[in-house]
Amino acid sequence: MGNVHCFTSFNFNYLAKARVLATTLKKHHPDWTIHACLCDREPDGFVFDLETEPFDAVTWADDLDIPLLSGWLFGHDVVELCTAVKGTMLRMLLQRGAEKVIYLDPDIGVLGSLQPLVDMLDQHDVLLTPHQLDPDVKRHAIVDNEICSLQHGIYNLGFAAVANRRDGPRFADWWEQRLLGWCHDSVATGIFVDQKWCDLAPGLFDHLHVLRDPGYNVASWNLSQRRVTITPAGDILVNGQPIRFFHFTKLGPVGDTMTQKYARGNFEVYELWAWYRRQVRQHEEKRIPKAWWAFGRYANDEKIRREDRLMFRSRTDLKRSFIDPFGHSDDCAFFRWLEAERQRAMA
Amino acid sequence: MNASPRSPKTRTSPPPDGAASRRFGGARSAPRADIPSHTLGSDLDVAPREGCYGCLERIDAVGMTGWVLDATDLDLPQPVRVLLDGVQIFAGQAKLMRADVSELMGRHARCGFEFRWCDIQPQSRLPDPWERKGVLQVLTANRAALPIAAPVPGAEIYRWADFYLDRLALVLGVSEVVAPVQLDDRRLVEREFDPAYYRAMHPDAVGEDDDPLEHFMSVGWRLGHDPHPEFSVRYYLAANVDVASSDMNPYVHFLRAGRAEGRMGMPPGGFRFDVLREQRSLDQTITLWRRADSFRALSARSLTSRLEEYVADRGGIGLVVSISHDDYTRHVGGIQLCLAKEQRAFNDQGMIYLHLSPWQALPVLAPPAAAERTALRVLCDGSEIGYATAADVASALGMLRERFAAEQLHFVVHALHGHATEAVVTLHRALQPARALFWLHDFFSLCTGYNLLRNQIQYCHCPPLSSAACAVCVFGESRESHLERIQALFEAIPFTAVAPSPHTSALWRRLTSLPVRDVVVHEHCSVLEDGRRIAPALDDSGVADAGRPTTPLRVAFLGHPVVHKGWPVFRNLVRRMCSDDRYEFWHLGTAAEDKLPLHFREVKVGPAEPDAMVRALDEAAIDVVVQWSIWPETFGIAARECAAAGVYLVASSASGAVAEYVRDSERGLLVDTERALVALFEGDDLVARAMHRRTHGVAVGHLLWGRLSADLLAPVRPASAMAQE
């Protein structure tokens, strides 16, 4: 296995978006190998078929080489899990011999060639993009963007690129280890899933490069300082540089509000969003039930509550006692134990 | 702004140095000669009246100083407002003691003013960086502009203004523009509420004696009535779910907190934002257009016999086959009118005019798979023959052609929407005409988006198919196969392309390399001037021979209220200016739209009344028409209608053939941006020009319609006919 491998991580709720990512990526890089890391299981009546999907390979969460996998999966909500697997997936791809690995979030749309990234990986081992490249000046922008980055992480981990030499594997190993133990949405304790960890990365790895090209990772959190233009020749530019990819975070009212707040009269940004909405609609999968997530329920179909996950992941005794906390169809031991505990507390 | 003709007001030569030289007004008006025009404010600024003196002396990193006085009343402090690109940044009165002016005037003159950047108005919302022009205006009483003695580049001015506005916001915290807490909701709203606007927009809801503010605060906001031209209740509630769910007056929320939090009162991308939000994919549009009914097609035999019967009855000397997107006898529009004219002209020449339009109207070409089975509506000289498949029409044409001399057969394509190009080639092959014309009424030969509007909102310059712009355009996906089929069409048929304007000819040649025999220019109509008209006095106005100088300027939009013709821009103009009693707004067209404070008059231009719009313009005594087409129009009938009626046309400088006509004919004014259009109406120049036209009269005339293809495909007269002559 060699050359360029690109992966994204998602559950089936994000399938349409992930398909848009893979399709737009394939358009510019038909020779890259695109992996889906699926943090989910297929619902009844649907088969994820690589023959018809724009992906070249799939790795299921169930196939990750993580000790005590079932309990580890259980300890994460959907956002945590989809981000936690990134370290392991990256390490696995590098171990299998990938020369260069690029991670992209499933809600990204590729709008230009990413070849410059591949070239940069000849010099640098790790590439990261900061949320912001230019200081904000407006108060509300400082709050929405810079203070938010201070809380959630300086670098947006919707993108990372790693070369398989020197610091590349070291970064993957370090990141995976942290994510195995602490890929949690816990801003108050200084942790925000996989992202906040990478604030440390430039200090830890010599050959890490902070990519400061405004054409990459354009998103609502940096639109206050980026202007999208479309030239008569049909090029899409961001602050004068060719656009590479746009991060369509939060498709819906919240994303719209933040986009409008910062794009303001830059209507080309709304054109990109309109295009993205059309693409997502076109790639929608009707066979996936609404709000489907296989790891969101016990085997008896009861919904898993967040506090149950938090308790489980914080207690070594529970992890030892319940090897598969999801249970299986004829016995959900952890669920039974929880119910008994609750009743005891009420009594 | 691109003025055509050039704004009549220019500033006069510099005065000598010294305090007295700072006087201005009347014939002595003059700042220094070396001031770059961009710091002088716009052409629209009004010179102060006689007796008013002053200037802005200094602008620097600290602030600005100047003086202004009214010589007729030295004790009356003059108001001063400073605007940066139309946004007020300072306001105050000139009442500082000025020793130098006092000496000059021979008494104490409290007429100086000083503004420091650190005192910049907190509510000043400067334009986004890409919209900045750096026009500084210092206005005193009656919107009169003071000259600026020491100009500074606009970028510098913005640097200082931004510097202090940003710091001001940080110091103030979230309540940077929030009202003091002791202000109750009503008083808070009252500070920015626009009662005249509210009354103008909702005349039914607010009677003469009603209080518009009271109406807004009690029920108006719940009805979606806007308190101000720059705040949309509906948009704010849609964009801010938290406010919508709180059952709070959205304007109160905006003033108390929303504005400070960076929330917007209007859709930030203007009408483009609205279009994109409502936009369907091309496939969805096609599905919507699909007819649910069916048609009864004539058999090949009965079609042929009907056509042969018609030709035998009629006995024409030749046959013209014409193709367009709809039945010109049933639909109203410029192209349809032209086709009716063309048909009549050919008939006058003794030619039979056979017209084909698709049964299923489409915004795209008909699919190639069933090209031969495309259902066509067949008209002969405007009379219905029936519906038939393209293949059957082709075989009928093959028979008919035998009845005429080969040089009397012609083929004209006006529009291809809904047609299969493959079927068009078959029809052409069956007819074997002497000549084939392809009219460039639009740019469908270059893209599925016939008016070259990327995502239906912005002129795209027709970039290469592989461009990123095409990839994100609603027409992008369909364009590749569209162009392949158009290319095959032009390779199969030796077209002469006909452009209705020199602009269109030049643009089309530049944007495509489609093979054609030639590109010729032929206009649909022209204006024959045949008199001058002094504006007629209206019922309630003064003296007839002085025109009607006191009545408001009548400003109209013509035709269908659609985006590409600039309806949203006009609507925005009406919203902003409706409380300005210098204007009265009109819409002359086919579909009344929106609850806008304007007069609607239905006008249908058709073969029976081709000059209906000219007459309507005259009867409604319209002074100015705003046509803000956002695509490169290929011709512009409305522009000619305005010229014939003696109406002043304000158009976008990017409106293609319309702009070309305005520029060449000098019958109007070209404006570059929507912002500049609003500024034009806010200023006094437009009114001054229109009043001048009213009192001095304007050239009027009538439309001289061309005969389109009939002018280009003159029949070859039989030798016998020539001998008789």
PDB file of C-alpha atoms in Angstrom, chain B residues 532-617:
ATOM      1  CA  ARG B 532     -40.597  67.586 -28.060  1.00  0.00           C
ATOM      2  CA  ARG B 533     -42.815  67.378 -25.088  1.00  0.00           C
ATOM      3  CA  ILE B 534     -43.142  69.640 -22.125  1.00  0.00           C
ATOM      4  CA  ALA B 535     -44.427  67.575 -19.271  1.00  0.00           C
ATOM      5  CA  PRO B 536     -48.181  67.949 -19.071  1.00  0.00           C
ATOM      6  CA  ALA B 537     -49.545  69.549 -15.964  1.00  0.00           C
ATOM      7  CA  LEU B 538     -51.269  67.157 -13.648  1.00  0.00           C
ATOM      8  CA  ASP B 539     -54.602  67.855 -12.075  1.00  0.00           C
ATOM      9  CA  ASP B 540     -53.294  69.140  -8.805  1.00  0.00           C
ATOM     10  CA  SER B 541     -50.201  70.918 -10.039  1.00  0.00           C
ATOM     11  CA  GLY B 542     -49.519  74.489 -10.889  1.00  0.00           C
ATOM     12  CA  VAL B 543     -48.880  76.079 -14.169  1.00  0.00           C
ATOM     13  CA  ALA B 544     -49.058  74.039 -17.315  1.00  0.00           C
ATOM     14  CA  ASP B 545     -46.315  75.772 -19.267  1.00  0.00           C
ATOM     15  CA  ALA B 546     -43.891  75.330 -16.411  1.00  0.00           C
ATOM     16  CA  GLY B 547     -44.419  71.610 -16.487  1.00  0.00           C
ATOM     17  CA  ARG B 548     -45.292  70.253 -13.068  1.00  0.00           C
ATOM     18  CA  PRO B 549     -42.397  71.300 -10.950  1.00  0.00           C
ATOM     19  CA  THR B 550     -44.072  70.722  -7.646  1.00  0.00           C
ATOM     20  CA  THR B 551     -45.454  67.228  -8.039  1.00  0.00           C
ATOM     21  CA  PRO B 552     -43.322  64.242  -7.057  1.00  0.00           C
ATOM     22  CA  LEU B 553     -41.033  62.584  -9.529  1.00  0.00           C
ATOM     23  CA  ARG B 554     -42.722  59.543 -11.001  1.00  0.00           C
ATOM     24  CA  VAL B 555     -40.390  56.586 -11.013  1.00  0.00           C
ATOM     25  CA  ALA B 556     -41.407  53.350 -12.687  1.00  0.00           C
ATOM     26  CA  PHE B 557     -40.434  49.753 -13.215  1.00  0.00           C
ATOM     27  CA  LEU B 558     -41.533  48.243 -16.520  1.00  0.00           C
ATOM     28  CA  GLY B 559     -42.595  44.702 -17.310  1.00  0.00           C
ATOM     29  CA  HIS B 560     -42.512  41.435 -15.405  1.00  0.00           C
ATOM     30  CA  PRO B 561     -41.314  41.766 -11.796  1.00  0.00           C
ATOM     31  CA  VAL B 562     -38.486  39.234 -12.144  1.00  0.00           C
ATOM     32  CA  VAL B 563     -35.015  39.038 -10.667  1.00  0.00           C
ATOM     33  CA  HIS B 564     -32.962  39.232 -13.853  1.00  0.00           C
ATOM     34  CA  LYS B 565     -34.783  42.407 -14.858  1.00  0.00           C
ATOM     35  CA  GLY B 566     -33.921  43.949 -11.513  1.00  0.00           C
ATOM     36  CA  TRP B 567     -37.251  43.843  -9.731  1.00  0.00           C
ATOM     37  CA  PRO B 568     -35.688  43.168  -6.288  1.00  0.00           C
ATOM     38  CA  VAL B 569     -33.410  46.174  -6.706  1.00  0.00           C
ATOM     39  CA  PHE B 570     -36.372  48.354  -7.593  1.00  0.00           C
ATOM     40  CA  ARG B 571     -38.353  46.907  -4.676  1.00  0.00           C
ATOM     41  CA  ASN B 572     -35.507  47.763  -2.337  1.00  0.00           C
ATOM     42  CA  LEU B 573     -35.415  51.273  -3.750  1.00  0.00           C
ATOM     43  CA  VAL B 574     -39.141  51.676  -3.142  1.00  0.00           C
ATOM     44  CA  ARG B 575     -38.770  50.429   0.429  1.00  0.00           C
ATOM     45  CA  ARG B 576     -35.983  52.843   1.151  1.00  0.00           C
ATOM     46  CA  MET B 577     -37.451  55.880  -0.568  1.00  0.00           C
ATOM     47  CA  CYS B 578     -41.195  55.474  -0.094  1.00  0.00           C
ATOM     48  CA  SER B 579     -41.310  57.972   2.740  1.00  0.00           C
ATOM     49  CA  ASP B 580     -39.491  60.569   0.645  1.00  0.00           C
ATOM     50  CA  ASP B 581     -42.212  62.792  -0.768  1.00  0.00           C
ATOM     51  CA  ARG B 582     -40.052  63.809  -3.707  1.00  0.00           C
ATOM     52  CA  TYR B 583     -40.894  60.469  -5.327  1.00  0.00           C
ATOM     53  CA  GLU B 584     -43.901  58.472  -6.365  1.00  0.00           C
ATOM     54  CA  PHE B 585     -43.365  54.890  -7.496  1.00  0.00           C
ATOM     55  CA  TRP B 586     -45.093  53.054 -10.317  1.00  0.00           C
ATOM     56  CA  HIS B 587     -45.106  49.623 -11.849  1.00  0.00           C
ATOM     57  CA  LEU B 588     -46.285  49.318 -15.412  1.00  0.00           C
ATOM     58  CA  GLY B 589     -46.467  45.683 -16.353  1.00  0.00           C
ATOM     59  CA  THR B 590     -48.266  42.425 -16.203  1.00  0.00           C
ATOM     60  CA  ALA B 591     -48.239  41.223 -12.630  1.00  0.00           C
ATOM     61  CA  ALA B 592     -48.790  43.297  -9.510  1.00  0.00           C
ATOM     62  CA  GLU B 593     -46.429  42.029  -6.842  1.00  0.00           C
ATOM     63  CA  ASP B 594     -45.908  42.477  -3.146  1.00  0.00           C
ATOM     64  CA  LYS B 595     -47.482  44.912  -0.803  1.00  0.00           C
ATOM     65  CA  LEU B 596     -45.479  47.894  -1.881  1.00  0.00           C
ATOM     66  CA  PRO B 597     -46.546  51.520  -1.737  1.00  0.00           C
ATOM     67  CA  LEU B 598     -46.658  51.955  -5.481  1.00  0.00           C
ATOM     68  CA  HIS B 599     -49.160  52.479  -8.252  1.00  0.00           C
ATOM     69  CA  PHE B 600     -49.708  49.493 -10.475  1.00  0.00           C
ATOM     70  CA  ARG B 601     -51.008  49.767 -13.970  1.00  0.00           C
ATOM     71  CA  GLU B 602     -51.500  46.716 -16.120  1.00  0.00           C
ATOM     72  CA  VAL B 603     -49.843  47.045 -19.506  1.00  0.00           C
ATOM     73  CA  LYS B 604     -49.834  44.241 -22.045  1.00  0.00           C
ATOM     74  CA  VAL B 605     -47.700  44.753 -25.094  1.00  0.00           C
ATOM     75  CA  GLY B 606     -48.841  42.563 -27.960  1.00  0.00           C
ATOM     76  CA  PRO B 607     -49.253  42.540 -31.709  1.00  0.00           C
ATOM     77  CA  ALA B 608     -52.527  44.436 -31.384  1.00  0.00           C
ATOM     78  CA  GLU B 609     -50.874  47.151 -29.303  1.00  0.00           C
ATOM     79  CA  PRO B 610     -47.122  47.103 -29.807  1.00  0.00           C
ATOM     80  CA  ASP B 611     -46.823  50.645 -28.476  1.00  0.00           C
ATOM     81  CA  ALA B 612     -48.920  50.052 -25.367  1.00  0.00           C
ATOM     82  CA  MET B 613     -45.988  50.708 -23.031  1.00  0.00           C
ATOM     83  CA  VAL B 614     -45.016  53.955 -24.738  1.00  0.00           C
ATOM     84  CA  ARG B 615     -48.571  55.146 -24.363  1.00  0.00           C
ATOM     85  CA  ALA B 616     -48.779  54.012 -20.751  1.00  0.00           C
ATOM     86  CA  LEU B 617     -45.553  55.857 -19.916  1.00  0.00           C
TER      87      LEU B 617
END
